[in-house]
Structure formats: structure tokens, C-alpha cells
Coordinates of C-alpha atoms in Angstrom, one line a residue:
M1271 CA 0.0 0.0 0.0
N1272 CA 1.5 3.4 -1.1
E1273 CA 1.6 6.4 1.2
K1274 CA -1.3 8.1 -0.5
E1275 CA -3.5 5.0 0.0
L1276 CA -2.5 5.0 3.7
R1277 CA -4.0 8.5 3.9
R1278 CA -7.3 7.5 2.4
Y1279 CA -9.3 9.8 4.6
S1280 CA -6.9 12.5 5.8
R1281 CA -5.7 13.4 2.3
V1282 CA -9.2 14.8 1.5
V1283 CA -8.7 17.2 4.4
V1284 CA -5.1 18.3 4.0
D1285 CA -4.0 17.7 0.4
G1286 CA -4.1 20.4 -2.4
V1287 CA -4.1 24.2 -2.7
E1288 CA -7.8 24.3 -1.8
Q1289 CA -7.1 22.7 1.6
A1290 CA -4.7 25.5 2.8
P1291 CA -7.2 26.7 5.3
S1292 CA -7.4 23.2 6.9
R1293 CA -3.6 23.0 7.1
A1294 CA -3.4 26.5 8.6
M1295 CA -5.8 25.4 11.4
L1296 CA -3.9 22.2 12.0
R1297 CA -0.5 24.0 12.3
A1298 CA -2.0 25.9 15.2
V1299 CA -2.7 22.7 17.1
G1300 CA 0.9 21.3 16.6
F1301 CA 1.2 19.9 13.0
E1302 CA 4.6 20.3 11.4
E1303 CA 5.0 20.4 7.7
S1304 CA 6.0 16.7 7.5
D1305 CA 2.9 15.7 9.4
F1306 CA 0.6 16.4 6.5
G1307 CA 2.1 13.5 4.6
K1308 CA 1.5 11.0 7.4
P1309 CA -1.6 9.0 8.2
Q1310 CA -3.7 10.7 10.9
V1311 CA -4.9 8.7 13.9
G1312 CA -7.6 10.0 16.2
V1313 CA -7.1 9.1 19.9
A1314 CA -10.6 9.1 21.4
S1315 CA -10.3 9.5 25.2
T1316 CA -13.3 9.3 27.5
W1317 CA -11.3 11.1 30.2
S1318 CA -13.1 13.2 32.8
M1319 CA -13.1 13.9 36.5
I1320 CA -16.7 12.6 36.7
T1321 CA -15.7 9.2 38.0
P1322 CA -12.6 7.2 39.2
C1323 CA -13.0 4.9 36.2
N1324 CA -12.0 7.6 33.8
M1325 CA -9.9 10.1 35.8
H1326 CA -6.6 8.8 34.6
L1327 CA -7.3 8.3 30.9
D1328 CA -5.8 11.6 29.8
G1329 CA -2.4 10.3 30.7
L1330 CA -3.1 7.0 28.9
A1331 CA -4.2 8.9 25.8
R1332 CA -0.9 10.8 25.7
E1333 CA 1.0 7.6 26.0
A1334 CA -0.9 6.1 23.0
A1335 CA -0.5 9.3 21.0
G1336 CA 3.3 9.5 21.6
A1337 CA 3.7 5.9 20.4
T1338 CA 1.6 6.5 17.4
D1339 CA 3.7 9.5 16.4
S1340 CA 6.9 7.4 16.9
A1341 CA 5.5 4.7 14.6
G1342 CA 5.2 7.1 11.7
A1343 CA 1.6 8.5 11.9
K1344 CA 0.3 11.7 13.4
A1345 CA -2.0 11.3 16.5
V1346 CA -4.7 13.8 17.4
I1347 CA -6.3 13.4 20.8
F1348 CA -9.9 14.3 21.3
N1349 CA -12.4 13.8 24.1
T1350 CA -16.0 12.6 24.5
I1351 CA -18.3 12.4 27.5
T1352 CA -18.9 9.8 30.1
V1353 CA -21.4 9.5 33.0
S1354 CA -20.9 7.6 36.3
D1355 CA -23.2 4.7 37.0
G1356 CA -21.8 4.4 40.5
I1357 CA -22.6 8.0 41.3
S1358 CA -26.0 8.2 39.6
M1359 CA -27.2 4.8 40.7
G1360 CA -30.6 4.8 42.3
T1361 CA -31.3 8.4 41.2
P1362 CA -33.2 9.8 38.2
G1363 CA -29.7 10.6 36.7
M1364 CA -29.2 6.9 36.0
R1365 CA -31.7 7.2 33.2
Y1366 CA -28.8 8.9 31.2
S1367 CA -26.5 6.0 31.6
L1368 CA -27.5 3.7 28.7
V1369 CA -28.4 6.8 26.7
S1370 CA -24.8 7.9 27.0
R1371 CA -23.6 4.8 25.1
E1372 CA -25.4 6.2 22.0
I1373 CA -24.1 9.7 22.6
I1374 CA -20.5 8.5 23.0
A1375 CA -20.7 6.4 19.8
D1376 CA -22.3 9.2 17.9
S1377 CA -19.7 11.7 19.1
I1378 CA -16.7 9.5 18.2
E1379 CA -18.2 8.9 14.8
A1380 CA -18.8 12.6 14.3
V1381 CA -15.3 13.7 15.2
A1382 CA -13.5 11.0 13.3
G1383 CA -15.7 11.4 10.2
A1384 CA -15.4 15.2 10.2
Q1385 CA -11.6 15.2 10.7
G1386 CA -10.8 12.5 8.2
F1387 CA -8.8 10.2 10.5
D1388 CA -7.2 7.3 8.8
G1389 CA -7.1 5.2 12.0
L1390 CA -8.5 5.3 15.5
I1391 CA -7.5 4.4 19.0
T1392 CA -10.3 4.5 21.6
I1393 CA -9.7 4.5 25.3
G1394 CA -12.6 3.6 27.6
G1395 CA -12.8 2.9 31.3
C1396 CA -16.4 2.5 32.3
D1397 CA -19.5 0.4 31.5
K1398 CA -21.1 2.4 28.7
N1399 CA -18.2 4.1 27.0
M1400 CA -16.4 0.8 26.2
P1401 CA -19.2 -0.7 24.0
A1402 CA -19.8 2.8 22.6
C1403 CA -16.2 2.9 21.5
V1404 CA -16.6 -0.4 19.7
M1405 CA -19.9 0.7 18.1
A1406 CA -18.2 3.8 16.7
M1407 CA -15.2 1.7 15.4
A1408 CA -17.6 -0.6 13.7
R1409 CA -19.5 2.3 12.0
L1410 CA -16.4 4.1 10.8
N1411 CA -14.6 0.8 9.8
R1412 CA -11.2 2.4 9.8
P1413 CA -8.1 0.6 11.3
S1414 CA -8.7 0.7 15.0
V1415 CA -7.5 -0.5 18.4
F1416 CA -9.4 -0.3 21.7
V1417 CA -7.5 0.3 25.0
Y1418 CA -9.1 -0.5 28.4
G1419 CA -8.4 2.0 31.1
G1420 CA -7.9 -0.8 33.7
T1421 CA -9.4 -2.0 36.9
I1422 CA -9.2 -0.3 40.3
R1423 CA -7.0 -1.6 43.1
P1424 CA -8.9 -3.1 46.0
G1425 CA -10.0 -0.9 48.9
A1426 CA -9.3 -1.7 52.5
G1427 CA -10.5 -5.1 53.5
R1428 CA -10.7 -6.0 49.7
R1429 CA -13.7 -3.7 49.4
D1430 CA -15.1 -2.2 46.2
I1431 CA -18.1 -0.1 45.3
V1432 CA -20.6 -3.0 45.7
S1433 CA -19.4 -3.2 49.3
V1434 CA -20.8 0.3 49.9
F1435 CA -24.1 -0.5 48.3
E1436 CA -24.5 -3.6 50.3
A1437 CA -23.4 -1.8 53.5
V1438 CA -26.5 0.5 53.0
G1439 CA -28.7 -2.6 53.2
A1440 CA -26.8 -3.8 56.2
R1441 CA -27.3 -0.5 57.9
A1442 CA -31.0 -0.7 57.3
A1443 CA -31.0 -4.2 58.7
G1444 CA -29.2 -3.0 61.8
T1445 CA -26.2 -5.3 61.4
I1446 CA -23.8 -2.3 61.1
D1447 CA -24.0 1.2 62.6
D1448 CA -23.4 4.7 61.1
A1449 CA -19.8 4.7 62.0
Q1450 CA -19.2 1.3 60.3
L1451 CA -21.1 2.5 57.2
L1452 CA -18.9 5.6 57.0
E1453 CA -15.8 3.6 57.4
V1454 CA -16.8 1.4 54.4
E1455 CA -17.7 4.6 52.4
Q1456 CA -14.3 6.2 53.1
T1457 CA -12.1 3.2 52.2
A1458 CA -13.8 1.3 49.4
I1459 CA -12.5 3.4 46.4
P1460 CA -8.8 4.1 46.8
G1461 CA -8.1 5.7 43.4
P1462 CA -8.4 5.4 39.6
G1463 CA -9.9 2.5 37.7
A1464 CA -13.1 0.6 37.0
C1465 CA -15.1 -1.3 39.6
G1466 CA -13.0 -4.2 40.8
G1467 CA -15.0 -7.4 40.3
M1468 CA -16.2 -9.1 37.2
Y1469 CA -18.8 -6.3 36.9
T1470 CA -19.8 -4.7 33.6
A1471 CA -16.5 -2.8 33.0
N1472 CA -14.2 -5.7 33.4
T1473 CA -16.7 -7.9 31.6
M1474 CA -16.8 -5.7 28.6
A1475 CA -13.1 -5.2 28.5
S1476 CA -12.7 -9.0 28.5
A1477 CA -15.3 -9.3 25.8
I1478 CA -13.6 -6.8 23.6
E1479 CA -10.2 -8.5 24.0
A1480 CA -11.9 -11.8 23.0
L1481 CA -13.4 -10.1 20.0
G1482 CA -9.9 -9.3 18.9
L1483 CA -10.1 -5.5 19.1
S1484 CA -7.6 -4.9 21.9
L1485 CA -4.2 -6.3 22.6
A1486 CA -3.4 -9.3 24.8
N1487 CA -4.2 -8.7 28.5
S1488 CA -5.5 -5.1 27.9
S1489 CA -8.5 -6.2 29.9
A1490 CA -6.5 -7.6 32.8
Q1491 CA -4.3 -4.7 33.9
E1492 CA -4.6 -2.3 36.8
A1493 CA -5.4 1.3 35.9
V1494 CA -2.4 2.5 37.8
S1495 CA 0.4 0.3 36.5
D1496 CA 3.3 0.2 34.1
S1497 CA 1.7 -2.7 32.2
K1498 CA -1.3 -0.4 31.4
R1499 CA 1.0 2.4 30.1
Q1500 CA 2.9 -0.2 28.0
D1501 CA -0.5 -1.4 26.6
C1502 CA -1.2 2.1 25.4
R1503 CA 2.2 2.4 23.7
R1504 CA 1.7 -1.0 22.0
A1505 CA -1.7 0.2 20.8
G1506 CA -0.1 3.2 19.2
Q1507 CA 2.3 1.0 17.3
A1508 CA -0.5 -1.5 16.5
V1509 CA -2.8 1.0 14.9
V1510 CA -0.1 2.1 12.5
N1511 CA 0.5 -1.5 11.6
L1512 CA -3.2 -2.0 10.9
I1513 CA -3.2 1.1 8.6
R1514 CA -0.3 -0.3 6.7
Q1515 CA -1.8 -3.7 6.4
G1516 CA -5.3 -2.4 5.6
I1517 CA -7.0 -4.3 8.4
R1518 CA -10.3 -2.8 9.5
P1519 CA -12.8 -3.7 12.1
S1520 CA -15.0 -5.4 9.5
D1521 CA -12.1 -7.9 9.1
I1522 CA -12.1 -8.7 12.8
L1523 CA -15.8 -8.3 13.9
T1524 CA -17.2 -11.5 12.4
R1525 CA -19.9 -13.7 13.8
E1526 CA -17.3 -16.1 15.0
A1527 CA -15.5 -13.3 16.9
F1528 CA -18.8 -12.5 18.7
E1529 CA -19.2 -16.1 19.6
N1530 CA -15.7 -16.0 21.1
A1531 CA -16.7 -12.9 23.1
I1532 CA -19.8 -14.6 24.5
T1533 CA -17.8 -17.7 25.4
V1534 CA -15.3 -15.7 27.4
V1535 CA -18.0 -13.7 29.1
I1536 CA -19.7 -16.9 30.3
A1537 CA -16.4 -18.5 31.4
L1538 CA -15.7 -15.5 33.5
G1539 CA -19.2 -15.3 35.0
G1540 CA -19.7 -11.8 33.5
S1541 CA -22.4 -9.2 33.7
T1542 CA -25.8 -9.5 32.1
N1543 CA -25.1 -6.1 30.5
A1544 CA -22.8 -8.0 28.1
V1545 CA -25.9 -9.4 26.5
L1546 CA -27.2 -6.0 25.8
H1547 CA -23.9 -4.5 24.6
L1548 CA -22.8 -7.4 22.5
L1549 CA -26.2 -7.3 20.7
A1550 CA -25.7 -3.6 20.1
M1551 CA -22.1 -3.9 18.9
A1552 CA -23.1 -6.7 16.5
K1553 CA -25.8 -4.6 15.1
E1554 CA -23.3 -1.8 14.3
A1555 CA -21.0 -4.4 12.8
D1556 CA -23.8 -5.8 10.6
V1557 CA -23.4 -9.2 12.3
E1558 CA -26.5 -11.4 13.0
L1559 CA -26.7 -12.0 16.7
S1560 CA -29.7 -12.8 18.9
L1561 CA -30.7 -13.8 22.4
D1562 CA -30.9 -17.4 21.3
D1563 CA -27.2 -17.4 20.4
F1564 CA -26.4 -16.8 24.1
S1565 CA -28.5 -19.9 24.9
R1566 CA -26.9 -22.0 22.2
I1567 CA -23.3 -21.1 23.3
G1568 CA -24.2 -21.2 27.0
A1569 CA -25.3 -24.8 26.8
R1570 CA -21.7 -25.9 26.2
V1571 CA -19.6 -23.3 27.9
P1572 CA -18.9 -23.6 31.7
V1573 CA -18.4 -20.9 34.3
L1574 CA -14.8 -21.3 35.4
A1575 CA -13.9 -18.0 37.2
D1576 CA -14.7 -17.5 40.9
L1577 CA -15.0 -13.8 40.6
R1578 CA -17.3 -11.2 42.3
P1579 CA -20.1 -10.5 42.6
S1580 CA -21.2 -14.1 42.9
G1581 CA -17.7 -15.4 43.6
R1582 CA -14.9 -14.5 46.0
Y1583 CA -12.1 -12.8 44.0
L1584 CA -11.4 -9.4 42.5
M1585 CA -10.0 -8.6 39.1
S1586 CA -6.7 -7.5 40.6
E1587 CA -6.3 -11.0 42.0
L1588 CA -7.0 -12.5 38.6
I1589 CA -4.4 -10.2 37.1
D1590 CA -1.8 -11.5 39.6
I1591 CA -2.2 -15.1 38.3
G1592 CA -2.0 -14.1 34.6
G1593 CA -5.3 -12.4 33.6
I1594 CA -7.7 -13.9 31.0
Q1595 CA -5.1 -15.1 28.5
P1596 CA -4.6 -18.5 30.2
L1597 CA -8.4 -18.9 30.5
M1598 CA -8.7 -18.2 26.7
K1599 CA -6.0 -20.8 26.0
R1600 CA -7.9 -23.4 28.0
L1601 CA -11.1 -22.6 26.1
L1602 CA -9.3 -22.7 22.8
D1603 CA -7.7 -26.1 23.6
A1604 CA -11.2 -27.4 24.6
G1605 CA -12.5 -26.4 21.1
L1606 CA -14.7 -23.6 22.5
L1607 CA -13.1 -20.7 20.7
H1608 CA -12.6 -20.0 17.0
G1609 CA -8.9 -19.8 16.8
D1610 CA -8.8 -18.5 13.2
C1611 CA -10.4 -15.1 14.0
L1612 CA -8.2 -12.2 13.0
T1613 CA -7.2 -9.7 15.8
V1614 CA -5.6 -6.2 16.0
T1615 CA -2.2 -7.8 16.2
G1616 CA -2.5 -8.8 12.6
R1617 CA -2.4 -12.4 13.7
T1618 CA -5.2 -14.9 14.6
L1619 CA -6.4 -15.6 18.1
A1620 CA -4.8 -19.0 18.0
E1621 CA -1.4 -17.4 17.0
N1622 CA -1.7 -14.9 19.8
L1623 CA -2.3 -17.7 22.4
A1624 CA 0.2 -20.1 21.1
D1625 CA 2.9 -19.3 23.7
V1626 CA 0.5 -18.6 26.6
G1627 CA 1.1 -20.8 29.7
D1628 CA -1.4 -22.0 32.2
Y1629 CA -2.2 -20.6 35.6
P1630 CA -0.1 -21.4 38.7
A1631 CA -1.0 -24.9 40.1
D1632 CA -2.0 -23.6 43.5
Q1633 CA -4.4 -20.8 42.4
E1634 CA -8.1 -21.1 43.3
I1635 CA -9.6 -18.3 41.1
V1636 CA -10.1 -20.2 37.8
R1637 CA -11.3 -23.7 37.9
D1638 CA -10.2 -26.5 35.5
M1639 CA -12.5 -27.4 32.7
G1640 CA -13.4 -30.7 34.4
E1641 CA -14.4 -29.0 37.7
P1642 CA -16.4 -25.9 36.7
I1643 CA -18.3 -23.6 39.1
K1644 CA -21.3 -24.2 36.8
K1645 CA -21.3 -26.6 33.9
D1646 CA -23.2 -24.3 31.6
S1647 CA -23.9 -20.5 31.4
H1648 CA -25.0 -18.3 34.3
L1649 CA -26.6 -16.0 31.7
V1650 CA -29.9 -17.7 31.1
V1651 CA -32.3 -16.5 28.5
L1652 CA -35.9 -17.1 29.6
Y1653 CA -39.2 -16.9 27.8
G1654 CA -42.8 -17.3 29.1
N1655 CA -46.1 -15.5 29.5
I1656 CA -44.3 -12.7 31.4
A1657 CA -41.5 -12.3 28.8
P1658 CA -42.8 -13.6 25.4
Q1659 CA -39.9 -11.8 23.6
G1660 CA -37.3 -12.9 26.1
C1661 CA -35.4 -11.8 29.2
V1662 CA -32.0 -12.4 30.8
A1663 CA -31.4 -14.1 34.2
K1664 CA -28.2 -14.2 36.1
I1665 CA -28.2 -17.6 37.7
S1666 CA -24.9 -18.7 39.3
G1667 CA -26.4 -21.8 40.7
K1668 CA -25.8 -20.7 44.3
E1669 CA -29.3 -19.2 44.4
G1670 CA -30.9 -22.5 43.1
L1671 CA -32.4 -23.0 39.7
R1672 CA -36.1 -22.4 40.4
F1673 CA -38.0 -19.8 42.4
Q1674 CA -41.7 -19.5 43.0
G1675 CA -43.3 -16.8 45.0
R1676 CA -45.9 -14.0 45.2
A1677 CA -45.5 -10.8 43.2
R1678 CA -44.7 -7.6 45.1
I1679 CA -45.1 -4.7 42.5
Y1680 CA -43.2 -1.5 42.3
H1681 CA -43.5 1.1 39.5
S1682 CA -39.9 2.5 40.0
E1683 CA -36.5 1.6 41.4
E1684 CA -36.9 4.3 44.1
D1685 CA -40.2 2.8 45.3
A1686 CA -38.7 -0.7 45.3
L1687 CA -35.6 0.4 47.3
Q1688 CA -37.7 2.1 49.9
G1689 CA -40.0 -0.9 50.2
I1690 CA -37.0 -3.2 50.7
L1691 CA -35.4 -0.9 53.3
A1692 CA -38.8 -0.5 55.1
D1693 CA -39.3 -4.2 55.4
E1694 CA -42.2 -4.4 53.0
V1695 CA -40.5 -7.2 51.1
K1696 CA -40.7 -10.6 52.8
A1697 CA -39.1 -14.0 52.2
G1698 CA -41.0 -15.7 49.4
D1699 CA -41.6 -12.5 47.4
V1700 CA -40.8 -11.9 43.8
I1701 CA -40.1 -8.2 43.5
V1702 CA -41.3 -6.7 40.3
I1703 CA -39.8 -3.4 39.2
R1704 CA -41.5 -2.1 36.0
Y1705 CA -41.7 0.9 33.8
E1706 CA -37.8 1.0 33.9
G1707 CA -37.3 -0.4 30.4
P1708 CA -35.6 1.5 27.5
K1709 CA -38.7 3.5 26.7
G1710 CA -40.4 3.3 30.1
G1711 CA -37.6 4.8 32.1
P1712 CA -36.7 6.1 29.7
G1713 CA -33.2 4.8 29.8
M1714 CA -33.3 1.3 31.3
R1715 CA -31.7 2.0 34.7
E1716 CA -29.6 -0.5 36.5
M1717 CA -31.1 -2.0 39.7
L1718 CA -28.0 -2.2 41.9
S1719 CA -29.4 -0.3 44.8
P1720 CA -32.4 -2.7 45.2
T1721 CA -30.3 -5.8 44.7
A1722 CA -27.5 -4.6 47.0
A1723 CA -30.2 -3.7 49.6
I1724 CA -31.6 -7.2 49.4
M1725 CA -28.2 -8.7 50.0
G1726 CA -27.4 -6.3 52.8
K1727 CA -30.8 -7.1 54.5
G1728 CA -29.9 -10.8 54.4
L1729 CA -32.7 -11.7 51.9
G1730 CA -30.4 -12.8 49.0
S1731 CA -31.6 -16.5 49.2
D1732 CA -35.2 -15.7 50.1
V1733 CA -36.5 -13.4 47.3
A1734 CA -36.3 -13.0 43.6
L1735 CA -36.4 -9.8 41.5
I1736 CA -37.7 -9.3 37.9
T1737 CA -37.6 -6.1 36.0
D1738 CA -37.8 -4.6 32.5
G1739 CA -34.8 -2.6 33.6
R1740 CA -31.3 -4.0 33.8
F1741 CA -28.7 -4.9 36.4
S1742 CA -25.3 -3.6 37.3
G1743 CA -22.6 -6.1 36.9
G1744 CA -22.3 -5.9 40.7
S1745 CA -25.9 -7.3 41.1
H1746 CA -26.2 -10.9 42.3
G1747 CA -29.0 -13.1 43.7
F1748 CA -32.0 -14.5 41.9
V1749 CA -32.4 -11.7 39.4
V1750 CA -34.1 -11.5 36.0
G1751 CA -33.9 -8.4 33.8
H1752 CA -34.4 -7.1 30.3
V1753 CA -38.0 -8.4 30.3
T1754 CA -39.6 -7.8 26.9
P1755 CA -42.0 -6.5 25.8
E1756 CA -41.4 -3.9 28.5
A1757 CA -44.2 -2.5 30.7
A1758 CA -44.4 0.9 28.9
L1759 CA -45.4 -1.0 25.7
G1760 CA -48.1 -2.9 27.5
G1761 CA -46.0 -6.1 27.9
P1762 CA -47.3 -8.7 30.3
I1763 CA -45.0 -7.4 33.1
A1764 CA -47.3 -4.3 33.2
L1765 CA -50.3 -6.5 33.9
L1766 CA -49.0 -8.2 37.1
E1767 CA -50.7 -7.5 40.4
N1768 CA -49.6 -8.0 44.0
G1769 CA -50.0 -11.5 45.1
D1770 CA -49.8 -13.1 41.6
Q1771 CA -47.9 -16.4 41.7
I1772 CA -44.7 -16.1 39.6
T1773 CA -42.4 -19.0 38.7
I1774 CA -38.8 -18.6 37.5
D1775 CA -37.4 -21.8 36.2
A1776 CA -33.8 -21.7 34.9
R1777 CA -33.9 -25.4 33.9
Q1778 CA -36.9 -24.9 31.7
S1779 CA -35.8 -21.4 30.6
R1780 CA -39.2 -20.0 31.7
V1781 CA -40.6 -17.1 33.6
D1782 CA -44.4 -17.3 34.0
V1783 CA -47.3 -16.0 36.1
A1784 CA -50.1 -18.3 37.1
L1785 CA -52.7 -16.6 34.9
D1786 CA -54.5 -17.8 31.8
D1787 CA -54.7 -16.0 28.6
T1788 CA -58.2 -14.8 29.2
E1789 CA -57.3 -13.1 32.5
L1790 CA -54.2 -11.5 30.9
A1791 CA -56.3 -10.2 28.0
A1792 CA -58.9 -8.7 30.4
R1793 CA -56.1 -6.9 32.3
K1794 CA -54.6 -5.7 29.1
A1795 CA -57.9 -4.2 28.1
R1796 CA -58.0 -2.2 31.4
W1797 CA -54.3 -1.2 31.2
Q1798 CA -53.3 2.5 30.7
R1799 CA -49.8 3.6 30.2
P1800 CA -48.7 5.9 33.1
A1801 CA -47.9 9.5 32.1
S1802 CA -44.3 10.4 31.8
S1803 CA -42.7 13.6 33.0
V1804 CA -40.1 13.3 30.2
Q1805 CA -41.4 15.4 27.3
R1806 CA -38.2 17.0 25.7
G1807 CA -34.5 16.7 25.5
I1808 CA -32.2 13.7 24.9
L1809 CA -34.4 11.3 27.0
A1810 CA -37.4 12.0 24.9
K1811 CA -35.4 11.6 21.7
Y1812 CA -34.0 8.3 23.0
R1813 CA -37.5 7.0 23.9
A1814 CA -38.7 7.8 20.4
E1815 CA -35.8 5.9 18.7
V1816 CA -34.8 3.1 21.0
R1817 CA -35.4 -0.5 20.2
S1818 CA -36.2 -3.4 22.6
A1819 CA -33.7 -4.7 25.1
S1820 CA -33.8 -8.0 23.2
E1821 CA -32.3 -6.1 20.2
G1822 CA -29.6 -4.5 22.4
A1823 CA -31.5 -1.2 23.0
V1824 CA -30.0 0.3 20.0
T1825 CA -31.4 3.6 18.6
V1826 CA -32.7 3.6 15.1
A1827 CA -33.9 6.8 13.5
P1828 CA -37.4 6.7 11.9
D1829 CA -37.5 6.1 8.2
W1830 CA -37.9 9.3 6.1
E1831 CA -38.2 10.3 2.5
L1832 CA -37.1 13.3 0.5

């Protein structure tokens, strides 16, 4: 490939007499004369002081940009937004969380498209901005590498953010006092990095590595570490190599690559949000993927990693024994990964894993293939007369595989949380939180506050929870989310009443209420959608354009004609 072909996009912006104004502007931001003949690489950073997950990414962006320049391209750093799930959790602000995924993807696409970058490095450190980076990379389809910002170090007593949420429930139960709650609050978050268990951030970082869009172990490095800085430098070199080889995301993001990502997420015991985000990422990559693919793959892939929230260990402890690469090698050797998938190294997955060794013999974090934590997936897709279009349960097996109980209905996350803390919820209840779906919220909030309160109150084994909202990666217990059709569209979850008998059966992949079709039809005839206070702004736009959770909650603009 000649130099002009390497600058397929940037040459339109900087070549020729007529582009003198463009060059003049770029000189002011640091371009030298020789830079106009180099491929341009946009370095999209999600840095901000909004959240610990992203507070250090500006330094990582500079590391990546410096390595890109040294490799013979010209890097241009730009920023996009992020929001904090941990801070907004349990408040109306959480409605903006999933919405931000679309905003971030749109903004990266807009900047890269407008500036004519020939390649892209994206750096994400939190739940929504990571899938958003991949969505933008897939849309633009220019040589790209993703860099994960890294996981946080453990707080005192191996605490993390979920420890704080669960301490709130423990305080309500009277098992700790105000001073103990304050001590947890003050020590759980020691510095930069994403939440420390196999929650959504670490899940998505692992999935993106398995997809082939990040370098080896990018998902398994602490945020504050030399290995993470080296990862950024290697990414700068790798993106230039991809430009020279003409390798684009469409060469990497195949159906087989998405199957690899699902496999790794299951083996790690990852977040239910991975279902939502992988569906959305596949949509942008024009790859066919559905809920049923998670069931098909889940039937043969075991859960091997004993990681929080359901397990015992933190991401930092997995890093200490080698990260996810030895796990992927085990899965490859067992015939559970597609080894011929191309990656951002320019080599296949199998080639990348060829020299990877196994974990230390005395470690207890990752089980052997023959002794899994669960012999099939913890991510269970359920159907039934409550969720005719599907929903997603997180069943580690510790909660049991079947729960039957009486419905206790709440119309919002806040109402449910107050009900749990006020002892309205009793053993044997199935908590139903509705009108929290993509359109109903709008925004499909995460239910970490209620699930953590359940755990803190000591009800984790005694109640279940179903919702048309979603869950934080930190949620655990007998929980079922992403119920479709959602309540705001008149789905069956909107028709449930207090005291209805609900059965959740992971073996049969069913979630049902003990009502016949006649009764459900009669209730549907009486149902009226509650009024929404959201009438304008981004939430209203999102509600108008968002698709079902079973489709990844992607936004699709209405069709129009000239």
C-alpha cells in the first residue's frame, strides 16, 4: 500500500491548494510540515473527572499518541463524554447511563468522520463508554484499536463499590451502625480504575479482548500500572501497523468473533449487560446475533472463574495469576473458541495464544475445565407469559435454579428500594420493578441499589427480582432483567398484580405468572400507560428511537423520504 493509500481519509482534508485553510488550522494545534504527509490517527479519550473509572485516561491517551507518532503517523487526541453509573445509581440521573452509550458512539463517529482520521484508538474505562467505542469503530470501519483504562485496586479489606451499596442494606437491617457504614464509604474506592469485580466494565473489557479489538491482556491490567502504560504504547504501534496492512474492524468483527466474546464472558461469570452490549455492537458491525445465540453457546460453555459479585475474588487477583489469556488458552484447547479469527495484532487468536502458559498450580480463582463452578452458562435467556420476547437471568447456581413466589409490585426503582429498606419485602416475594425499560424509564436504569439492599438485608436467598430494567454487573442473587416487551409498551409485566404467583425456572428457561390468557387479555384491556414527566431533550429523543432490550436497546432513527 503506497503512502497516498495510507491516507485514504486525511488526504481529503489536507492535500491540495484548496485545503490550505485546513492546514493552517492544524498548524496551530501542533502539526509540522512533515505531518501532512502522514496517516492521521484519532485518539478518542473518555477522560473526565466525573468518575474514578476515567480520571486517569488523559495520561493514557498521551502515551498512546506518543507511540503513534513514533511509529510514523500523526496522532490527534480528542475527548468525549462519560457519565458515572456508581454515582448516579438509584437516582433519576441513572436514566442517562445507557443513553450515554449512544451519545458517545455518535460523538466519536462525528469527530473521526469530520476530521478525516485514517485510524482510531479509543480508550474507555467505564461500563457504557467501552461498548460505545466499539460501536463507533464498527460504524467508521477504519483501522482501530481499543484500550481499556484498567481496573481499580482493592480498597481496605478487599472492598469495592458494591461493598458500599451492600453496606447501605446492612445499615437498614441494623447489622452495622453509622460509623461502620462511614468507614466502608471512606475506604472502598482508593483511586483510579473501573469497579473491581467481574462487573460490567471488566466484563466488557474482556469481551472486547476476546473479539480481537484490543491487545493481549489489555482487559487484565490495573489502571495505575506500568503494564497499562505499555499497553497504550503498544496500541499506538499496532494501529499504524493496521493502517499499513489495511486491516479494518470489519475484518475482525465476524460472527465467530462475537461467539468468542460470548464464550469468554460466560467462562468469567460476567455481567448481564454483556448481552445488551454485544447485541448492540453486533448490530453496528452488521453481524447477525440474537438472544438465542447466548442460549446456544451457553449450553456448552462452563463458568470457570470464581469472581465477584457471585464469587470470591477481585479482578486484581485474577491479574496476579495471569489475567484472562490462560483462560482463553484453556477454552481454545477445549474447542470452545474460534482460533482462526483475526485480531488487531494482525495475527489470529490462536497465534496470539500459542505461547501462553497455564495458571499457577496452587491458584483457586479459575477452575479446571473438568471442575467448573457451573457446567453451563450463568446467563440464562428465559421466555414465558411474562416475557414472550425474552429476558435475561443471572443464575450462578448458588441461588438455586427455580424460584416460585408471590409478586410484590413497584413502579420504579426508588419505590422498590424504599420498600426493601422499610421491610415491606418478605421472604418468598418476587419483587417486580417495572416501567424501567428502555422506553419506560426512559433509559433502562440498573437496579444495583435494590439488589444490594436485598443482600445487605440478608434476603439474598429468600427473594427474587424481575424487571424490564437491567442490572449492574455488581448485582447478584436470583435476578431477571431485560423483560420484553417492556411495561411501557403494555407487555405482560405491566399486567402483574400484587400476590400473583410467579415461577422462574432456569432449567426450563421459563418465567411465568399463574394466569390464563383470558385473564391476561382482560387486564390488558384495562391497562393504561402511566404519564411520563419526560417530554423533551435527549431522554425524549431516546424514547422515540430506542429498540427493545432484546435487540440491544440500539437507537434507530425513523425512516424518512425526501
